[in-house]
Every structure is written in C-alpha cells, then in structure tokens.
Amino acid sequence: TDANCPPNVPGFKRRDLKHSTNVNAAGVQNSHRETIISYAVFDLTDTLTLRYNFGWSDINQSSSRDVDNTNRVGTAADITLSTDGGVPHINTLQHNNFPYTEISHELQLLSHFDGPFNFVTGVFYYDVENDWDMTMDGFANTFRYMDADTAAQAIGFNTCPEMLDAFGLGPPPIESGIPDLLFTCPEGSDHTQSFELLSEHTSETNAVFFSADYRIDERWLVSGGLRYSRDVKDRPGFDGSTIIDIAGAPVEVWFDLTGLFGELQPGETVTWDKTIGHLGVEYTPDADTLIYGRISTGYRAGSFNYDEGSPTIAPAPTDPVNSETSINYELGVKGIFADDRLRLTGAVYLNKIDDYQILLVQEAPPGHLLPTHVSPTTEYTANVDGTELSGLELGVEYQLNENWRLDGYYNYQDSSFGPHSAAIRGNPDGEFLIHEFVTLDGTPDSAPYPKPMDVTGNRLPMQPTHKAALTLAYERALDSGGQLQLLSTLSYTGSRFPDIGNIDFYELPAYERWDLRARWISANNVWSVTGYVQNLTDEIGIVDFVPVSYHEGLESQTMATLTEHRRFGVQVRWRPQF
C-alpha cells in the first residue's frame, strides 16, 4: 500500500496526478464528416435584404474504450479472480457507433433603414436523424469459457433448454411488461458477458423570430425580440440482448423495451414549444462608455428517459422529460479609457431556471419496479424547479506601449440547486438501506442500496467558483516585412464538485496552466510558422470526474479526464492567394 495514497481515498487528494496508460485496450475515436454550407443574399430594395442559409452534414462517430480503466486480467485457474491479488475484478470493453445526418434552412429579412428603427425577422428549420448502438463485452465472468448445455448438466439438467423450462424461462417471451424478455441458450463455449443496445431517433425544430432596435437619441437605444420554437421528437426504440448467469450457466436474454413506453410507442412523437424573448436598454453617456441592461428568457426542449435494458435494474419513468425554461437578468458596462489604451468590461447576472434537466440516480416512481429489480433507485433525467445561477464577469485589455499588450479576465459564479434528493455515487459517508427482490429463477434475495440524500441548495456539478486568465502579448512589424507575435498565458480554474452531492471527499482541486506561443507571419500573409509550449510547468489537473458506486464483491471504480501534459509543437501554414 502506498503510504501517500491510502485505500479508498481518491489519488488526487494525496499526491500529484500523472499521465499513464494502464488498460487492456487502447481507446479509439473515429469521426468522418461531410458538410455543405451555403448562403444566398438578395437585395429586395435599397433598405431590405433577403438572406438564405443552408447547412447539411453527414457524420459518423465511433469509439471504443476500456470501461474498467485497468489492465487487470483473470488467472488461468479462475478467470473471475485477478492475477494481481486473486480478487474479483472488472474487465470490460465498450464500443459505440453514432451515425447521424442533419439539415438546416434559415430565411432572414433584414432592414437597413436610415432612421432609428431596424429589424431582422425570419424562419428556421432543423432536422436530425441518428442511429446509436452500444456493445459492452465483459471478460471476467464465471461462464467465460463454458458450453451452455455442459453448464446445465453440471447442476442436474440434461440440456440448457431443459434448465430454462424448469425455471419457467423457456419460450415464448415472458410477458413481464417492463420489458418483454426472451431467454435462449447461446451457442459455442466462448461467452463474454455481452450487452448490446440499439436505438433510432429523429428530431425536428421549427422557429419563427423577430428582433428590432430603436434608437431614441444619441445616448439611448432600446432593443427587443421574440422567438417561437417548436420541437418535435420521436420516441426512440430500444432493443438488444445480454448474456447473464443463471445458476452458473450462460443464458442469452433478448429484450424489447417497447413495453417501457406505456401508451407512447417507439416512433410516436412528442412536441414541446415555447415563446421566448428579450428586452434590452443601452445608455451611452459618451463615445467611450456603454452601460446596458437586459432581460431575456430561455427554453430547452424536453427529451425521453429510457431503461438500460437489464431485467434487474429499475426502469426509468415512461413520461417525457419536461422542457426547461429560464429567465436571465444582466447588467453590464463597457468603457475605453487612458487615451484608448485601456478597455474594461464588467457584468453581473442572475439566471432563474424552472424544470432544470439533470441526470441523477434517484428513486424510481411508483409503478416502475418489477419484483426482480435489485434496487429501487435508477438513473434518469429529472426536472427540478427553483435552480439559480448568478455571477460576475470582468475583462481588461491594456496597451502598455506600441508593442506590448496585457489581456485578462476574471469570472465568479455561484449556483443553487432546487429542492430535490438523489443517491450519490461513491459517497463514503452515505447511508444504505436494504431492498428485497426476487431473482430471475424465483429465489427471494435482498441487497443494499444507497439512501437518497437531500441535495437542495447544492452547487451545480463541474462549475468552479473562480476562473481567471492573464495574457502578455508582444507584437511588432519586422524590418524585412512580415510580423512577429509572442504570447504568454497563465490561466486558473478553481475547485469544483463532480456531482450534485457536493461531497468534500471528491472536491476537485484547483489547477493552473501556463502556455507560450510565438508566431511569424510573412509579409504577403501567405506563410506563417507557429511554435508553442502547452502546459509549460506540466501541472496536471482534473477536467472531469465521475465517482462510480461500489459494486458488490468488487472494488470501487472512478473515472476522470485529465488536462494535457506538457507539449511542444510547430505549425506551418500556407494560404495561397489565387
């Protein structure tokens, strides 16, 4: 045991973070994109312009990664026990494929009046069609190399189908409702604890908008606008299969999650719509100062919850997720001072959100539990009222002399989650309750599950209270022609909580980063050469972190994304001028 990193304590609490590769399979990400973007402009009159924007993309993204984030493997004698200690372990590889096609049309009418009033109005259309499939292969299971019939004979049956019939699991599909299950005997004698999930989905957005400015006089400007949005999404269908252990034998379970959707079936549509708007006032006491205030509303369409496909996990609610709405208040100032050498900006804001959408592990609503579910909690997207965001933003740009410039910003942000409770993953001080259930072969059983805790008033996940950056820049024209640019940037990201639990145990520490960059641009702007050093001090910080709940008989698992390590590079660009 490392004295600097005791058991059950996150490593970042005890020692410096380091980049290292420690997995069975390297992560792979592939992305292929074909895109067309075009626009057309037509002057209807001297004061009115019609503009059309078109976009089309065909994208295919795929990835695979080692889910357990370790290089552990099983022993030859027992594949379920690791070679580095003879303890139960996880060895899982996940594959994802996400192809989608999107298209958008926008038609705008813009005015160019000489008077105090001008506007822009238009219509917008967006459509996306996507497929998604996920496959997980688990290699550390008791039936990894086991023929289904041989395994059934070891427990007193002649064949695997005979075992299923004895347990009441033979064909036809079990009419459990959530979901319908078909138990079959897999072929061969090499079985990963596989899990496959398939889905198709389409989404459409239609909008009409109008925005206008009216200048009262040289000092006062009033602006406002409205937008009506209508989002239509079809209920995605989910089906797939998994291999599970029943009485020590591998059994393949085919599932159709149609029953999860209640009266709303896959392919049926749900519509969310909302009219939002903004109203702003600008005051310019002199040519170098602007003071503004703004009130705006926001809207995010709802979505669908879905079950993870396991007959032992509590299903998500069948009702669609409500749309999220917000109202934002902002007051700011911008100014130029010191003979145009100093530029200052500042703003304060308050954002009140209703039906805030957040993915949490929480108690399943009544009527959504089967007797076989090992826990009354499940992960799904909830709507929470009464959530607030507030903050302060400051920016500065100061021209020290002809060649040297100093840029910087500072952001302060606070947040408060609305009234809610949730089960927090990996909470070392969390309480556990006991849930009684029935196994798939009808045996009564029980298991602990984390007791949901009150998270009202907590900060939202992954939001640092403080962020800041300072850049020192040097620019000069060269005697031989061309230009030289030098940049030095120091940035700071404050501490954050990885989830809504706000547990001090998992609070992510603040980190800094220092980047250097030098760039030469040719006199005709055709060639440029850039040399850079990213993360000069090689300080590694945590960008994202997920504490994963403890698994029965297994060690606790966590996942994190780290900042990039120190990196040197040179970029050469050629921009031909035809």
Coordinates of C-alpha atoms in Angstrom, one line a residue, residues 192-491:
T192 CA -18.3 -12.6 -22.8
Q193 CA -20.8 -11.0 -20.5
S194 CA -22.0 -9.0 -23.5
F195 CA -24.6 -6.3 -23.6
E196 CA -25.9 -4.7 -26.8
L197 CA -28.4 -1.8 -27.1
L198 CA -29.7 -0.4 -30.4
S199 CA -31.7 2.8 -31.0
E200 CA -33.0 5.1 -33.7
H201 CA -34.2 8.7 -33.2
T202 CA -35.3 11.8 -35.2
S203 CA -35.7 15.4 -34.0
E204 CA -37.2 18.4 -35.8
T205 CA -37.1 22.1 -34.8
N206 CA -39.2 24.9 -36.3
A207 CA -38.9 28.5 -35.3
V208 CA -40.0 32.0 -36.3
F209 CA -38.3 35.1 -34.9
F210 CA -38.3 38.9 -34.9
S211 CA -35.8 41.2 -33.3
A212 CA -35.5 45.0 -33.6
D213 CA -33.5 48.0 -32.4
Y214 CA -34.9 51.5 -31.8
R215 CA -32.5 54.4 -31.1
I216 CA -34.3 57.0 -29.1
D217 CA -31.5 59.5 -29.3
E218 CA -27.7 59.6 -29.4
R219 CA -27.5 58.1 -25.9
W220 CA -30.4 55.7 -25.6
L221 CA -31.1 52.5 -27.6
V222 CA -33.9 50.0 -26.9
S223 CA -33.9 46.5 -28.4
G224 CA -36.2 43.6 -28.1
G225 CA -37.3 40.4 -29.8
L226 CA -39.5 37.3 -29.7
R227 CA -38.9 33.8 -30.9
Y228 CA -41.4 30.9 -31.1
S229 CA -39.8 27.5 -31.2
R230 CA -41.5 24.1 -31.7
D231 CA -39.5 20.9 -31.2
V232 CA -40.8 17.5 -32.3
K233 CA -39.0 14.4 -31.3
D234 CA -40.0 10.8 -31.8
R235 CA -39.8 8.2 -29.0
P236 CA -36.6 6.2 -29.7
G237 CA -36.9 2.4 -29.8
F238 CA -34.5 0.3 -27.8
D239 CA -33.9 -3.4 -28.2
G240 CA -30.9 -5.6 -27.7
S241 CA -29.5 -8.6 -25.9
T242 CA -27.3 -9.6 -23.0
I243 CA -25.7 -12.7 -21.5
I244 CA -26.3 -13.4 -17.8
D245 CA -25.5 -16.1 -15.3
I246 CA -28.4 -18.3 -14.2
A247 CA -27.4 -21.0 -11.7
G248 CA -23.9 -20.9 -13.1
A249 CA -24.9 -21.3 -16.7
P250 CA -24.7 -18.7 -19.5
V251 CA -28.1 -17.6 -20.8
E252 CA -28.8 -15.1 -23.5
V253 CA -31.6 -12.7 -22.9
W254 CA -33.3 -10.8 -25.8
F255 CA -35.3 -7.8 -24.7
D256 CA -37.7 -5.4 -26.4
L257 CA -38.2 -2.2 -24.5
T258 CA -41.5 -1.3 -26.2
G259 CA -43.3 -2.1 -23.0
L260 CA -41.4 0.6 -21.2
F261 CA -43.1 3.4 -23.1
G262 CA -46.7 2.8 -21.9
E263 CA -49.2 4.1 -24.4
L264 CA -46.4 6.0 -26.2
Q265 CA -44.7 3.6 -28.5
P266 CA -41.3 3.9 -30.4
G267 CA -41.7 6.2 -33.4
E268 CA -44.6 8.2 -31.9
T269 CA -43.8 11.9 -31.5
V270 CA -44.0 14.4 -28.6
T271 CA -44.0 18.2 -29.1
W272 CA -42.5 20.9 -26.9
D273 CA -43.0 24.5 -27.8
K274 CA -42.3 27.9 -26.2
T275 CA -42.2 31.6 -27.0
I276 CA -39.2 33.3 -25.6
G277 CA -37.9 36.9 -25.9
H278 CA -35.5 39.6 -24.7
L279 CA -35.7 43.3 -23.9
G280 CA -32.6 45.4 -23.6
V281 CA -31.6 49.0 -22.9
E282 CA -28.3 50.7 -23.8
Y283 CA -27.1 54.0 -22.4
T284 CA -24.1 55.8 -24.0
P285 CA -23.2 58.8 -21.8
D286 CA -20.2 59.5 -24.1
A287 CA -18.4 58.0 -27.1
D288 CA -16.2 55.7 -24.9
T289 CA -18.7 54.3 -22.4
L290 CA -21.7 51.9 -22.7
I291 CA -24.0 50.9 -19.9
Y292 CA -26.6 48.2 -20.6
G293 CA -29.3 46.1 -19.0
R294 CA -31.0 43.1 -20.4
I295 CA -33.8 40.7 -19.5
S296 CA -34.2 37.5 -21.5
T297 CA -36.0 34.2 -21.4
G298 CA -34.7 30.8 -22.5
Y299 CA -36.0 27.4 -23.4
R300 CA -34.6 23.9 -23.9
A301 CA -36.8 21.2 -25.4
G302 CA -37.6 18.1 -23.4
S303 CA -36.3 14.6 -24.1
F304 CA -37.0 10.9 -23.3
N305 CA -36.0 8.7 -20.4
Y306 CA -35.2 5.1 -21.2
D307 CA -34.4 1.9 -19.4
E308 CA -30.9 0.5 -19.6
G309 CA -32.3 -2.8 -20.8
S310 CA -31.5 -5.0 -17.8
P311 CA -34.2 -7.1 -16.2
T312 CA -32.6 -6.4 -12.8
I313 CA -32.3 -2.6 -13.0
A314 CA -35.2 -0.4 -12.1
P315 CA -36.7 1.2 -15.3
A316 CA -36.8 4.9 -15.9
P317 CA -40.1 6.8 -15.9
T318 CA -42.1 6.5 -19.1
D319 CA -43.3 10.1 -19.2
P320 CA -41.3 12.5 -21.4
V321 CA -38.9 15.0 -19.7
N322 CA -40.4 18.5 -19.5
S323 CA -38.9 21.4 -21.3
E324 CA -36.6 23.6 -19.4
T325 CA -37.3 27.4 -19.1
S326 CA -35.2 30.2 -17.6
I327 CA -35.2 34.0 -17.1
N328 CA -32.0 35.9 -17.1
Y329 CA -31.2 39.3 -15.7
E330 CA -27.9 41.0 -16.8
L331 CA -26.4 44.4 -16.1
G332 CA -23.1 45.5 -17.6
V333 CA -20.7 48.3 -18.6
K334 CA -18.0 48.7 -21.2
G335 CA -15.6 51.5 -21.4
I336 CA -12.4 52.8 -23.1
F337 CA -10.1 54.9 -21.0
A338 CA -6.5 56.3 -20.8
D339 CA -6.4 57.6 -24.4
D340 CA -7.9 54.5 -25.9
R341 CA -5.2 52.3 -24.3
L342 CA -7.4 50.7 -21.6
R343 CA -10.6 48.7 -22.3
L344 CA -12.7 47.5 -19.4
T345 CA -15.8 45.3 -19.4
G346 CA -17.9 44.1 -16.4
A347 CA -21.3 42.4 -16.0
V348 CA -23.4 40.8 -13.3
Y349 CA -26.1 38.3 -13.9
L350 CA -28.8 36.2 -12.3
N351 CA -30.4 33.2 -14.0
K352 CA -33.5 31.5 -12.6
I353 CA -34.4 28.1 -14.1
D354 CA -37.6 26.1 -13.8
D355 CA -37.8 22.4 -14.8
Y356 CA -33.9 22.2 -14.8
Q357 CA -32.9 19.0 -16.6
I358 CA -30.4 16.8 -14.8
L359 CA -29.4 13.2 -15.0
L360 CA -29.4 11.6 -11.5
V361 CA -29.6 8.3 -9.6
Q362 CA -32.9 8.6 -7.7
E363 CA -35.9 6.6 -6.5
A364 CA -38.0 5.2 -9.3
P365 CA -41.5 6.5 -9.3
P366 CA -44.3 4.1 -8.0
G367 CA -45.4 1.5 -10.5
H368 CA -42.0 1.3 -12.2
L369 CA -40.5 -1.6 -10.2
L370 CA -40.5 -5.3 -11.0
P371 CA -40.0 -7.9 -8.3
T372 CA -36.7 -8.7 -9.9
H373 CA -35.2 -5.2 -9.7
V374 CA -32.2 -5.3 -7.3
S375 CA -32.6 -1.6 -6.3
P376 CA -35.5 0.8 -6.1
T377 CA -33.2 3.6 -7.5
T378 CA -32.3 4.1 -11.1
E379 CA -30.7 6.8 -13.3
Y380 CA -32.9 9.0 -15.3
T381 CA -33.3 12.7 -16.2
A382 CA -35.4 14.7 -13.7
N383 CA -37.0 18.2 -13.8
V384 CA -36.1 20.4 -10.8
D385 CA -37.7 23.8 -10.2
G386 CA -36.0 26.6 -8.3
T387 CA -32.5 26.3 -9.6
E388 CA -30.4 29.5 -9.8
L389 CA -27.2 30.7 -11.3
S390 CA -25.5 34.1 -10.6
G391 CA -22.1 35.6 -11.3
L392 CA -19.7 38.4 -12.1
E393 CA -17.6 38.8 -15.2
L394 CA -14.7 41.2 -15.5
G395 CA -12.4 41.8 -18.5
V396 CA -9.4 44.1 -19.2
E397 CA -7.3 44.9 -22.2
Y398 CA -4.4 47.4 -21.7
Q399 CA -1.9 48.5 -24.3
L400 CA 1.3 49.1 -22.4
N401 CA 3.1 50.6 -25.3
E402 CA 3.3 50.2 -29.1
N403 CA 4.4 46.6 -28.9
W404 CA 3.2 45.2 -25.5
R405 CA -0.4 44.4 -24.5
L406 CA -1.9 42.9 -21.4
D407 CA -5.3 41.0 -21.6
G408 CA -7.1 39.3 -18.8
Y409 CA -10.5 38.2 -17.4
Y410 CA -12.0 37.0 -14.1
N411 CA -15.2 35.1 -13.6
Y412 CA -17.1 34.4 -10.4
Q413 CA -20.1 32.1 -10.5
D414 CA -22.4 30.7 -7.8
S415 CA -25.3 28.3 -8.2
S416 CA -28.1 26.8 -6.1
F417 CA -29.9 23.5 -6.9
G418 CA -33.7 23.4 -6.4
P419 CA -35.5 21.2 -3.9
H420 CA -34.6 17.5 -4.7
S421 CA -33.0 14.3 -3.4
A422 CA -30.7 11.9 -5.1
A423 CA -28.5 8.8 -4.4
I424 CA -24.9 10.0 -4.6
R425 CA -22.4 7.6 -6.2
G426 CA -19.4 6.6 -4.2
N427 CA -20.4 8.6 -1.1
P428 CA -18.1 7.2 1.6
D429 CA -20.4 8.6 4.4
G430 CA -23.7 7.6 2.7
E431 CA -26.3 5.5 4.4
F432 CA -27.5 2.3 2.9
L433 CA -30.9 0.7 3.0
I434 CA -32.0 -2.9 2.2
H435 CA -34.2 -3.7 -0.8
E436 CA -35.9 -7.1 -1.1
F437 CA -36.3 -8.6 -4.5
V438 CA -36.7 -11.9 -6.4
T439 CA -34.0 -13.3 -8.6
L440 CA -34.8 -14.4 -12.2
D441 CA -35.1 -18.0 -11.1
G442 CA -37.6 -17.1 -8.4
T443 CA -35.3 -17.1 -5.3
P444 CA -36.0 -14.4 -2.7
D445 CA -33.0 -12.1 -2.1
S446 CA -32.0 -8.7 -0.8
A447 CA -29.3 -6.1 -1.5
P448 CA -28.2 -2.8 0.0
Y449 CA -28.7 0.4 -2.0
P450 CA -27.5 4.0 -1.2
K451 CA -30.1 6.1 0.6
P452 CA -31.0 9.2 -1.4
M453 CA -29.8 12.4 0.3
D454 CA -31.2 16.0 0.2
V455 CA -29.2 18.0 -2.3
T456 CA -31.3 21.2 -2.1
G457 CA -29.2 24.3 -2.4
N458 CA -26.0 22.5 -3.6
R459 CA -23.8 23.9 -6.3
L460 CA -24.3 22.5 -9.8
P461 CA -21.7 19.9 -11.0
M462 CA -18.4 20.9 -12.5
Q463 CA -18.8 24.6 -12.0
P464 CA -15.8 26.4 -10.5
T465 CA -16.5 29.4 -8.3
H466 CA -13.4 31.2 -9.7
K467 CA -11.9 31.3 -13.2
A468 CA -9.2 33.7 -14.4
A469 CA -6.6 34.2 -17.1
L470 CA -3.9 36.7 -17.9
T471 CA -2.1 37.1 -21.3
L472 CA 1.0 39.2 -22.0
A473 CA 1.3 39.8 -25.8
Y474 CA 4.1 41.3 -27.9
E475 CA 3.6 42.3 -31.5
R476 CA 5.9 44.1 -33.9
A477 CA 6.5 44.5 -37.6
L478 CA 9.8 43.2 -38.9
D479 CA 12.2 45.2 -41.0
S480 CA 12.2 42.5 -43.6
G481 CA 8.5 42.5 -43.8
G482 CA 6.0 40.3 -42.0
Q483 CA 5.1 40.3 -38.4
L484 CA 6.2 38.7 -35.1
Q485 CA 3.8 37.8 -32.3
L486 CA 4.7 36.4 -28.8
L487 CA 2.1 35.3 -26.3
S488 CA 2.3 34.1 -22.7
T489 CA -0.9 33.0 -21.0
L490 CA -1.5 31.9 -17.4
S491 CA -4.9 30.5 -16.6

